[in-house]
Coordinates of C-alpha atoms in Angstrom, one line a residue:
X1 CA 6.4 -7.3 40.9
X2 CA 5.2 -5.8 44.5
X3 CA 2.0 -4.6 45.4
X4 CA 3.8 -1.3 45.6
X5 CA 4.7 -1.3 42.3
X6 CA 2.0 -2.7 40.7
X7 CA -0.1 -0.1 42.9
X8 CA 1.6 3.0 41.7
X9 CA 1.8 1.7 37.8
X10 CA -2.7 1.0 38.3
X11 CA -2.7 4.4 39.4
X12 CA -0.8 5.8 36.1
X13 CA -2.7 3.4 33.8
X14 CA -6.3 5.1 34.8
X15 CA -5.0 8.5 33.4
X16 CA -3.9 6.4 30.0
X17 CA -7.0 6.2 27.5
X18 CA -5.2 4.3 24.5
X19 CA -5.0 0.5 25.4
X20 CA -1.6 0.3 23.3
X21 CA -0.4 3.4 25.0
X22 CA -0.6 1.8 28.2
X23 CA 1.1 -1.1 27.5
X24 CA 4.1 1.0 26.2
X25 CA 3.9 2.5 29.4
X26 CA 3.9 -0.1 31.8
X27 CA 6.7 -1.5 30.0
X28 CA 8.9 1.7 30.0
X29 CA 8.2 1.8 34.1
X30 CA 8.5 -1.2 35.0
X31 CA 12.4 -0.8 33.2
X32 CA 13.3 2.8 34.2
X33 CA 11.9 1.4 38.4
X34 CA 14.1 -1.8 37.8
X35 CA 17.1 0.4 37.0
X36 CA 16.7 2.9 39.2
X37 CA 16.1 0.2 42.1
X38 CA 18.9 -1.5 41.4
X39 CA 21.0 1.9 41.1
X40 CA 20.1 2.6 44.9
X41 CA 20.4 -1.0 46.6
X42 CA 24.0 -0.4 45.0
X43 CA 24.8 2.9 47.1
X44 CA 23.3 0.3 50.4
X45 CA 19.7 0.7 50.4
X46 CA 17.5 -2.1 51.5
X47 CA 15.4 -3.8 48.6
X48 CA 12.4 -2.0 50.1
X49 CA 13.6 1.0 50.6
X50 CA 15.2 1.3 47.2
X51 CA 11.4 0.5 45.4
X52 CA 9.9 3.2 48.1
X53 CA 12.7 5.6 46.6
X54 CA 12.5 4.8 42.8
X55 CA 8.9 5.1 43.1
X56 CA 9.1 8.6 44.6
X57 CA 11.6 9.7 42.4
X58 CA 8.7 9.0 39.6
X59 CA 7.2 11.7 40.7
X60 CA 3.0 11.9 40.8
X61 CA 1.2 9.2 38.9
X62 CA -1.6 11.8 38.0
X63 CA 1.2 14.0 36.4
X64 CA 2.7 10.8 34.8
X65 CA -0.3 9.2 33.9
X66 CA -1.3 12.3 31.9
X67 CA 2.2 13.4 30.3
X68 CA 2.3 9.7 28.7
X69 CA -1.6 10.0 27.8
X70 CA -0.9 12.9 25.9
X71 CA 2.4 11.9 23.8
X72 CA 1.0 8.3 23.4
X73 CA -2.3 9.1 22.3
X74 CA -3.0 7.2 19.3
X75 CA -2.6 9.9 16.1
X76 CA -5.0 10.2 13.7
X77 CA -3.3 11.7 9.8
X78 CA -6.0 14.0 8.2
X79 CA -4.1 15.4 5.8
X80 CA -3.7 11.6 4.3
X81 CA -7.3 10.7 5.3
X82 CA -9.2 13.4 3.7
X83 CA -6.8 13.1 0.1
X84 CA -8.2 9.4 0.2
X85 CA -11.3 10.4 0.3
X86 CA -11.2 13.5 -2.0
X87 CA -9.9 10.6 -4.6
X88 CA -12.0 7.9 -3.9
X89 CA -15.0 10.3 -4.5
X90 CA -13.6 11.3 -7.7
X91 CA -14.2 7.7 -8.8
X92 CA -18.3 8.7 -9.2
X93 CA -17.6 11.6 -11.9
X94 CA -16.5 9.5 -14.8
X95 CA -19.6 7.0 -14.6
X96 CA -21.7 10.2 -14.9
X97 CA -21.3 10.4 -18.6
X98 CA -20.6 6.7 -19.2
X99 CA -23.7 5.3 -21.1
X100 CA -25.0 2.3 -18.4
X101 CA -27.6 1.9 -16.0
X102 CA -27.9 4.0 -13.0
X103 CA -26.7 0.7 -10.8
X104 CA -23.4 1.3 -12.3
X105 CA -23.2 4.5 -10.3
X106 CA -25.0 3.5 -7.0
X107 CA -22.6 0.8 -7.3
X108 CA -19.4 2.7 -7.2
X109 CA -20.8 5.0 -4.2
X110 CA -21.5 1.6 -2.4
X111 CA -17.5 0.6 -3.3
X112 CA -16.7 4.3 -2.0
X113 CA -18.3 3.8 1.4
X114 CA -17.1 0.1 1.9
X115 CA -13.6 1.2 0.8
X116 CA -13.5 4.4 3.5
X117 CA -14.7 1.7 5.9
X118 CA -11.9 -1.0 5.3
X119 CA -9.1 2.0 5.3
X120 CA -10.6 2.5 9.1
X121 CA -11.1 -1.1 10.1
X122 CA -7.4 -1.4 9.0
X123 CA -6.2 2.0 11.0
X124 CA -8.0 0.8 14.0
X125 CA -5.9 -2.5 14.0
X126 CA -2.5 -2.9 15.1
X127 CA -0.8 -3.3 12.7
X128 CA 2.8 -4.9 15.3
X129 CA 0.3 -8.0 15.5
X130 CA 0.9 -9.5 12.3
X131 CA 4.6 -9.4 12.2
X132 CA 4.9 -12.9 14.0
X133 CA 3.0 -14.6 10.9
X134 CA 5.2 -13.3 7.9
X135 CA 5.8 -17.1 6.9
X136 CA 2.0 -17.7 7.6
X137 CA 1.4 -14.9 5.2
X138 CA 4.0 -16.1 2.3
X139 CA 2.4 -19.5 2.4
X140 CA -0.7 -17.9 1.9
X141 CA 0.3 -15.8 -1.0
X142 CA 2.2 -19.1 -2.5
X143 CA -0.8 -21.3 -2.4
X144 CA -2.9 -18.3 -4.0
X145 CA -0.4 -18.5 -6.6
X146 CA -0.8 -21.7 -7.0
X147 CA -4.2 -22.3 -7.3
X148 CA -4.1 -19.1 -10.0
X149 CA -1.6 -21.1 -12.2
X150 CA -3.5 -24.7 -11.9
X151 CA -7.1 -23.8 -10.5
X152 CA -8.2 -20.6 -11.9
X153 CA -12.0 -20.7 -12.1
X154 CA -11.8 -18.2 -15.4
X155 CA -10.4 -16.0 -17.1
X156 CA -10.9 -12.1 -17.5
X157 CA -8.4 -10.2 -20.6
X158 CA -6.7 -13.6 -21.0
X159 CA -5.5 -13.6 -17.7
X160 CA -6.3 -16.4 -15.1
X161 CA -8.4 -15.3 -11.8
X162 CA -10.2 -16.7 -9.4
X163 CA -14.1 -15.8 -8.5
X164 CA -15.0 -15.5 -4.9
X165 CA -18.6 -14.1 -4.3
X166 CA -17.9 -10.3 -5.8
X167 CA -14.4 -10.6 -5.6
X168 CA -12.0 -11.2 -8.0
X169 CA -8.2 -12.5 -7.2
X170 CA -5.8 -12.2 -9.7
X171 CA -2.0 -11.8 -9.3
X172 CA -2.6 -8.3 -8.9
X173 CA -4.8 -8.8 -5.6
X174 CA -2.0 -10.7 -4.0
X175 CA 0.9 -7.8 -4.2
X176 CA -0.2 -6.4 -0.7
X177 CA 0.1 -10.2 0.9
X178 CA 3.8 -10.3 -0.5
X179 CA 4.6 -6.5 0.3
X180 CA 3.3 -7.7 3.7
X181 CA 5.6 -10.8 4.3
X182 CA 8.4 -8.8 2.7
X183 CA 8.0 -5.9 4.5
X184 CA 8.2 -8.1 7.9
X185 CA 11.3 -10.3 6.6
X186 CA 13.2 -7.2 5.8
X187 CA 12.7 -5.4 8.5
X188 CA 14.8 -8.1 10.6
X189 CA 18.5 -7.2 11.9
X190 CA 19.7 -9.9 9.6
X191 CA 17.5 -11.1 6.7
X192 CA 19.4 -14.0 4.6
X193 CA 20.3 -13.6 1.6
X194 CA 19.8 -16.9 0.0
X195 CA 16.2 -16.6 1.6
X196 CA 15.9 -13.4 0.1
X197 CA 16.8 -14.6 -3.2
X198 CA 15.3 -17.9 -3.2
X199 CA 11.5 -16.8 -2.0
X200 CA 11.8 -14.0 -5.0
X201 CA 12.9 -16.9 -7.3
X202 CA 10.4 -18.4 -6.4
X203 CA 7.5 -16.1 -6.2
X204 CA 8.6 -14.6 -9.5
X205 CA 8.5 -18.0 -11.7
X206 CA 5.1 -18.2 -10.1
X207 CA 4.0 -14.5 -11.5
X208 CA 5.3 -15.3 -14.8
X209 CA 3.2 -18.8 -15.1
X210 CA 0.1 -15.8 -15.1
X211 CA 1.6 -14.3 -18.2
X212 CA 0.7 -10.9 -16.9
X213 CA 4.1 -8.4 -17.5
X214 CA 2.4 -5.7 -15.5
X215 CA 1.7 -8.1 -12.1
X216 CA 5.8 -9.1 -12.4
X217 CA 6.8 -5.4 -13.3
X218 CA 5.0 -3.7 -9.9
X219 CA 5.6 -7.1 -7.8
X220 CA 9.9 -6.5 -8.5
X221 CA 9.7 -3.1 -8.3
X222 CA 8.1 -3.7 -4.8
X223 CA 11.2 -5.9 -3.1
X224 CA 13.4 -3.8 -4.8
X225 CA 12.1 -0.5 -3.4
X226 CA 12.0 -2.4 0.0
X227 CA 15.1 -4.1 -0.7
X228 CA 16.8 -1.0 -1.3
X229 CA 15.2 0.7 2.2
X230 CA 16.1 -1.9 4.1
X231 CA 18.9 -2.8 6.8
X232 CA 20.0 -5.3 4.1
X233 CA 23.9 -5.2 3.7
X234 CA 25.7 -4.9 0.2
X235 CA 26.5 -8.1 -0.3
X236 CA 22.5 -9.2 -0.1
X237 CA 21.8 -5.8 -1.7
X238 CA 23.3 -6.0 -4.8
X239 CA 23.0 -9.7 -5.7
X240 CA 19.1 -9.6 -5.0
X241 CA 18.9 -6.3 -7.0
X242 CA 20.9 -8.2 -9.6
X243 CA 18.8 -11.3 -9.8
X244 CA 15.0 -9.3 -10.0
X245 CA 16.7 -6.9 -13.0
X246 CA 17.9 -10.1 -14.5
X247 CA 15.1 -12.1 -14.4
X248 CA 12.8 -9.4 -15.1
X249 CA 14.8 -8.8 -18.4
X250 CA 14.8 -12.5 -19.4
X251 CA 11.0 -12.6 -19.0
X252 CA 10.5 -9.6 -21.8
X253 CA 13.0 -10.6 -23.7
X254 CA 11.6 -14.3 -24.1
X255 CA 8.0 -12.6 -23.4
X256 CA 8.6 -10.5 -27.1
X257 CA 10.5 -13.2 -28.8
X258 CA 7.9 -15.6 -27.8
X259 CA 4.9 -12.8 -28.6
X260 CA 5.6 -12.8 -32.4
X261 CA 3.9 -10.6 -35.5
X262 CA 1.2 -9.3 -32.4
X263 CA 4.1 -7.6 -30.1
X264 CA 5.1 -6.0 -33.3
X265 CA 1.9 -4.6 -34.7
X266 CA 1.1 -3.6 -30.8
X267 CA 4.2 -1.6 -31.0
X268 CA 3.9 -0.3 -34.2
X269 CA 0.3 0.7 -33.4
X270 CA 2.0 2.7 -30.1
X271 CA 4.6 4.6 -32.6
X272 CA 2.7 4.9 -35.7
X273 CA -1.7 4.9 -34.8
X274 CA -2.7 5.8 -38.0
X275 CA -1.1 2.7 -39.8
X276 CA -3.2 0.4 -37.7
X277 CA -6.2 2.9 -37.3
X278 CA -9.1 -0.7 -37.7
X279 CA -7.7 -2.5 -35.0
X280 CA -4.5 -1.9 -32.4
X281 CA -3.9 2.1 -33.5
X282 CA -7.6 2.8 -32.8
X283 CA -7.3 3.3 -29.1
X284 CA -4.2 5.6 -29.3
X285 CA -6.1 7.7 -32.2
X286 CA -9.0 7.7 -29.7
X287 CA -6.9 9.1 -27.1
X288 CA -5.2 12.0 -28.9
X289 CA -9.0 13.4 -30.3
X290 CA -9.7 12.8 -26.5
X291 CA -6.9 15.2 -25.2
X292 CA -7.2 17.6 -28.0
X293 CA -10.9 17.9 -27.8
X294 CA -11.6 17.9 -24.0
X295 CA -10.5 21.6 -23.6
X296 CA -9.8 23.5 -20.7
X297 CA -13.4 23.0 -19.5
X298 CA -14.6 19.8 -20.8
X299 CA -16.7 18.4 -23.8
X300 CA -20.0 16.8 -23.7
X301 CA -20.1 16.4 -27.5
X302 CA -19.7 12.3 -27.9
X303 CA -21.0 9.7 -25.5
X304 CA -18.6 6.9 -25.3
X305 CA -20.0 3.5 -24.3
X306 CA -16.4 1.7 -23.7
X307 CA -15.9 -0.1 -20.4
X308 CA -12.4 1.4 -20.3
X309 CA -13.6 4.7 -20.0
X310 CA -14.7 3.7 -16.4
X311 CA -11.5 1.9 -15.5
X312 CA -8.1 2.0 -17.6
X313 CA -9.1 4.8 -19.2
X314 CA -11.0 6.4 -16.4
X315 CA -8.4 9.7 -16.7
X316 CA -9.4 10.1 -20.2
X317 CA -12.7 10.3 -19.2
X318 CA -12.7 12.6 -16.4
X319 CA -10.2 14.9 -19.3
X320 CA -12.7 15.0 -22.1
X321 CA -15.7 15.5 -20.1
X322 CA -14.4 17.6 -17.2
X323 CA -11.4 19.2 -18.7
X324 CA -8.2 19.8 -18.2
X325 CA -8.8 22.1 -15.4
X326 CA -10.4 19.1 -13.6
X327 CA -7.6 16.8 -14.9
X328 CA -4.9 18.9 -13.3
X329 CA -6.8 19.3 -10.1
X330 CA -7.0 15.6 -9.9
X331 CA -2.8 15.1 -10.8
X332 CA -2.2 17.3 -7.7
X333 CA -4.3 15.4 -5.8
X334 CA -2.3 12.2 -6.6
X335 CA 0.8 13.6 -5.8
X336 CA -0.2 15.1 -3.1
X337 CA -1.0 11.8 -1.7
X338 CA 2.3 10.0 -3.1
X339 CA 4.0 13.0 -1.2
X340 CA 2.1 12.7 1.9
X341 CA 2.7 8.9 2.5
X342 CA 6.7 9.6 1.8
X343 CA 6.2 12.6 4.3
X344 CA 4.4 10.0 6.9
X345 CA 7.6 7.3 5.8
X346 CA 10.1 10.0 7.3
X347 CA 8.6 9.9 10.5
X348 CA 8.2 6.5 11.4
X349 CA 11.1 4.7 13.6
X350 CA 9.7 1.3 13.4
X351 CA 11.3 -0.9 10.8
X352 CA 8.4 -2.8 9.9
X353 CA 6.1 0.0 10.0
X354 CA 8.4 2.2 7.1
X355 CA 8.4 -0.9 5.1
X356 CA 5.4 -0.6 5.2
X357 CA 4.7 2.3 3.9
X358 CA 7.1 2.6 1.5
X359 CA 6.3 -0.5 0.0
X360 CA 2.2 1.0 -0.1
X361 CA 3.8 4.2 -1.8
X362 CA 5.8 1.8 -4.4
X363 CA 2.7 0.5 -5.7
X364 CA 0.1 3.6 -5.8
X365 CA 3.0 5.6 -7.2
X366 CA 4.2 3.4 -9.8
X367 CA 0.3 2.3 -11.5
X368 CA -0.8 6.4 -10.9
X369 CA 2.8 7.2 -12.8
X370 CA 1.8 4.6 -15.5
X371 CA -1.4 5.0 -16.1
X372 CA -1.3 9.1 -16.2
X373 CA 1.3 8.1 -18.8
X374 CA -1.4 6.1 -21.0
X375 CA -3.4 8.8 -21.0
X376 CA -0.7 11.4 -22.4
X377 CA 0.7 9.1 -24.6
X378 CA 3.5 8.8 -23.3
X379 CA 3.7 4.7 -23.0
X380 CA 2.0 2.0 -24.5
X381 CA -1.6 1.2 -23.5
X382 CA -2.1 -1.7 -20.8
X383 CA -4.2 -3.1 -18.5
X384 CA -3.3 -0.8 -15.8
X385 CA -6.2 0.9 -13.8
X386 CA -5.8 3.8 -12.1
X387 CA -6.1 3.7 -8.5
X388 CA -9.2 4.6 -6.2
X389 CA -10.7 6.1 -9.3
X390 CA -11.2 3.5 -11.7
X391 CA -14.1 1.3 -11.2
X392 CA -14.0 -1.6 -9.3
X393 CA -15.1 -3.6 -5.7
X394 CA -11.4 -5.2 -5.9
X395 CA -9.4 -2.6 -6.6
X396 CA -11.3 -0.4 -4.3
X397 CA -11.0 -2.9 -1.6
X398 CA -7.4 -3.3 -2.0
X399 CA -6.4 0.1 -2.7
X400 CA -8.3 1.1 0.4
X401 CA -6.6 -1.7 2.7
X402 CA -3.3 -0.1 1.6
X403 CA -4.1 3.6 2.7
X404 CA -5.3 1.7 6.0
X405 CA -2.6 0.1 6.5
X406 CA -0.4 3.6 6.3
X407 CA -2.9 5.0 8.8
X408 CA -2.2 2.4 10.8
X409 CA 1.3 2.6 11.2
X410 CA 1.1 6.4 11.8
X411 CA -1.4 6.0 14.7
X412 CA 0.8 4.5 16.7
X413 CA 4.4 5.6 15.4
X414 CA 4.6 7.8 19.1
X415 CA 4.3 4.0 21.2
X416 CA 7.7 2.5 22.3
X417 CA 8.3 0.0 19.8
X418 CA 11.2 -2.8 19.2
X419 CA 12.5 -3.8 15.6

């Protein structure tokens, strides 16, 4: 490039604030002066005077500098940012009335404000950067599965996890590093279809070694949902979507054959409570006095001491003692973030970046569908939290890295970008 050129695009870039935006810029330039240079020494201009022409024909770098300032300017989604929060905070009301120590509570507003945090960190980072590690990222998320099936350090509800200072990693807590690598596979011009198939294959056998229906349930529904919104032809589409229905059916099906006399009486308890009111039933008994006793304005009445009040049950909670004035408030509040991330999907023309974010919406949408569910009796009762609200420094974390990653991809879905 010539000192005239590189002159005139310095003098643009110090009316650019956004170090991403003036990247974008330089690039889009740099082409649009190539072009228009090579347009004019076509008509006979020399090679100078075609760049003294092109650059002139740019107009004012003050005028450019600030047009491209203003429509790159990294975006910041309020309307997202302030339901987040509104939900997050919620998380404090149901340990009000939970019988525990005060910690409990200065706990959760200490999960709150590290979880607002991470959802900015993320925002702040770009997300573009990562999409050259996607097989870095799937090796991570294979040896995590791994070590889960051979090395877990306990177990928590039966289920294998692994400790790690205040964290806990289950099979759960690695669905955002495979919606990640997915997300960046899929977004590719061509993605193979026996890779495709063969990395679900795989990943899925390793989900079933953790004996955890739920983790398999929301980690298929994820590549299918992204599956199904990708540039993936037919014959990938329908094949893939094939082999997760099948092998999600042969895992129940050898999952309740395998189950026994417990399945049974668990369903049985679902359908008929009051036949299994000592042990299985109780729980479903204890949520229909909970819905018919909360009222429109709450009930103070009983203190329950359960820890699922604070986490699976966490919407019962927040019914009986609040209400169902309260409860309602909070359902519109979780659609209206579900709607508002689908909103944000429609907008963004990067690949990778709507992957993204409807891979983020697949997994809020399906546990807050679920778990609401639970609490109406509706379907069976499982370990299914709800998110942002139920406690947790995991969850929190990783629920919080999700929205992040959505405000992310927003804040820069003006920049010129290449899928």
């Amino acid at each position: 490039m010539t000192n005239l050129k590189e002159s005139f695009l310095l003098e643009v870039m110090q009316y650019i604030k956004s170090k991403d935006a003036k990247e974008a810029v330089r690039k889009e330039l740099s082409y649009h002066l190539k072009m228009s240079q090579s347009e004019l020494i076509g008509k006979g201009a020399t090679e100078k005077e075609a760049e003294q022409q092109a650059i002139k024909q740019m107009g004012s770098p003050i005028e450019l500098g600030s047009y491209f300032n203003k429509l790159y300017r990294p975006l910041f989604d309020w309307k997202l940012f302030c339901l987040f929060t509104t939900i997050i905070l919620i998380g404090i009301l149901p340990l009000l009335h939970i019988q525990a120590d005060f910690s409990v509570v200065s706990n959760q507003i200490m999960f709150i404000i590290l979880g607002i945090f991470i959802a900015l960190s993320v925002m702040l980072f770009d997300y573009r950067k990562i999409k050259n590690f996607g097989w870095l990222i799937l090796i991570t998320g294979f040896v995590l599965l791994l070590a889960l099936n051979f090395f877990p350090s306990t177990t928590v509800n039966g289920l294998f996890v692994i400790r790690f200072l205040s964290f806990t990693i289950s099979g759960a807590s690695l669905l955002p590093v495979f919606l990640v690598f997915w997300a960046i596979y899929l977004s590719k011009d061509k993605p193979k279809r026996m890779v495709v198939i063969s990395i679900y294959l795989l990943s899925f056998l390793l989900f079933v070694g953790l004996a955890n229906l739920t983790d398999i349930f929301l980690y298929s529904l994820l590549v299918l949902t992204l599956i199904v919104v990708s540039s993936v032809n037919n014959k990938t589409l329908y094949p893939s979507i094939g082999v997760s229905l099948g092998l999600l059916l042969t895992f129940i099906i050898i999952f309740f054959v395998s189950a026994g006399a417990d399945l049974k009486r668990r369903i049985l308890s679902f359908l008929h409570p009051e036949n299994y009111a000592e042990n299985e039933g109780y729980i479903y008994l204890l949520l229909k006095d909970i819905r018919s006793s909360g009222g429109w304005f709450g009930n103070s009445s009983v203190q329950f001491n359960q820890v699922e009040m604070s986490t699976d049950l966490v919407l019962a909670n927040i019914t009986y003692y609040y209400g169902w004035i309260v409860a309602s408030l909070v359902f519109v509040i979780i659609l209206l973030l579900v709607w508002r991330m689908i909103v944000l999907s429609t907008q963004i023309k990067d690949k990778f970046g709507k992957l993204l974010i409807l891979g983020v919406c697949s997994l809020l949408s399906v546990q807050f569908i679920y778990n609401i569910g639970m609490i109406l009796g509706l379907v069976p009762v499982i370990y299914m939290s709800l998110p942002f609200i139920s406690y947790g420094l995991t969850p929190t974390v990783l629920n919080s890295l999700l929205i992040g990653i959505v405000l992310s991809v927003y804040r820069r879905k003006n920049l010129v970008l290449t899928s």
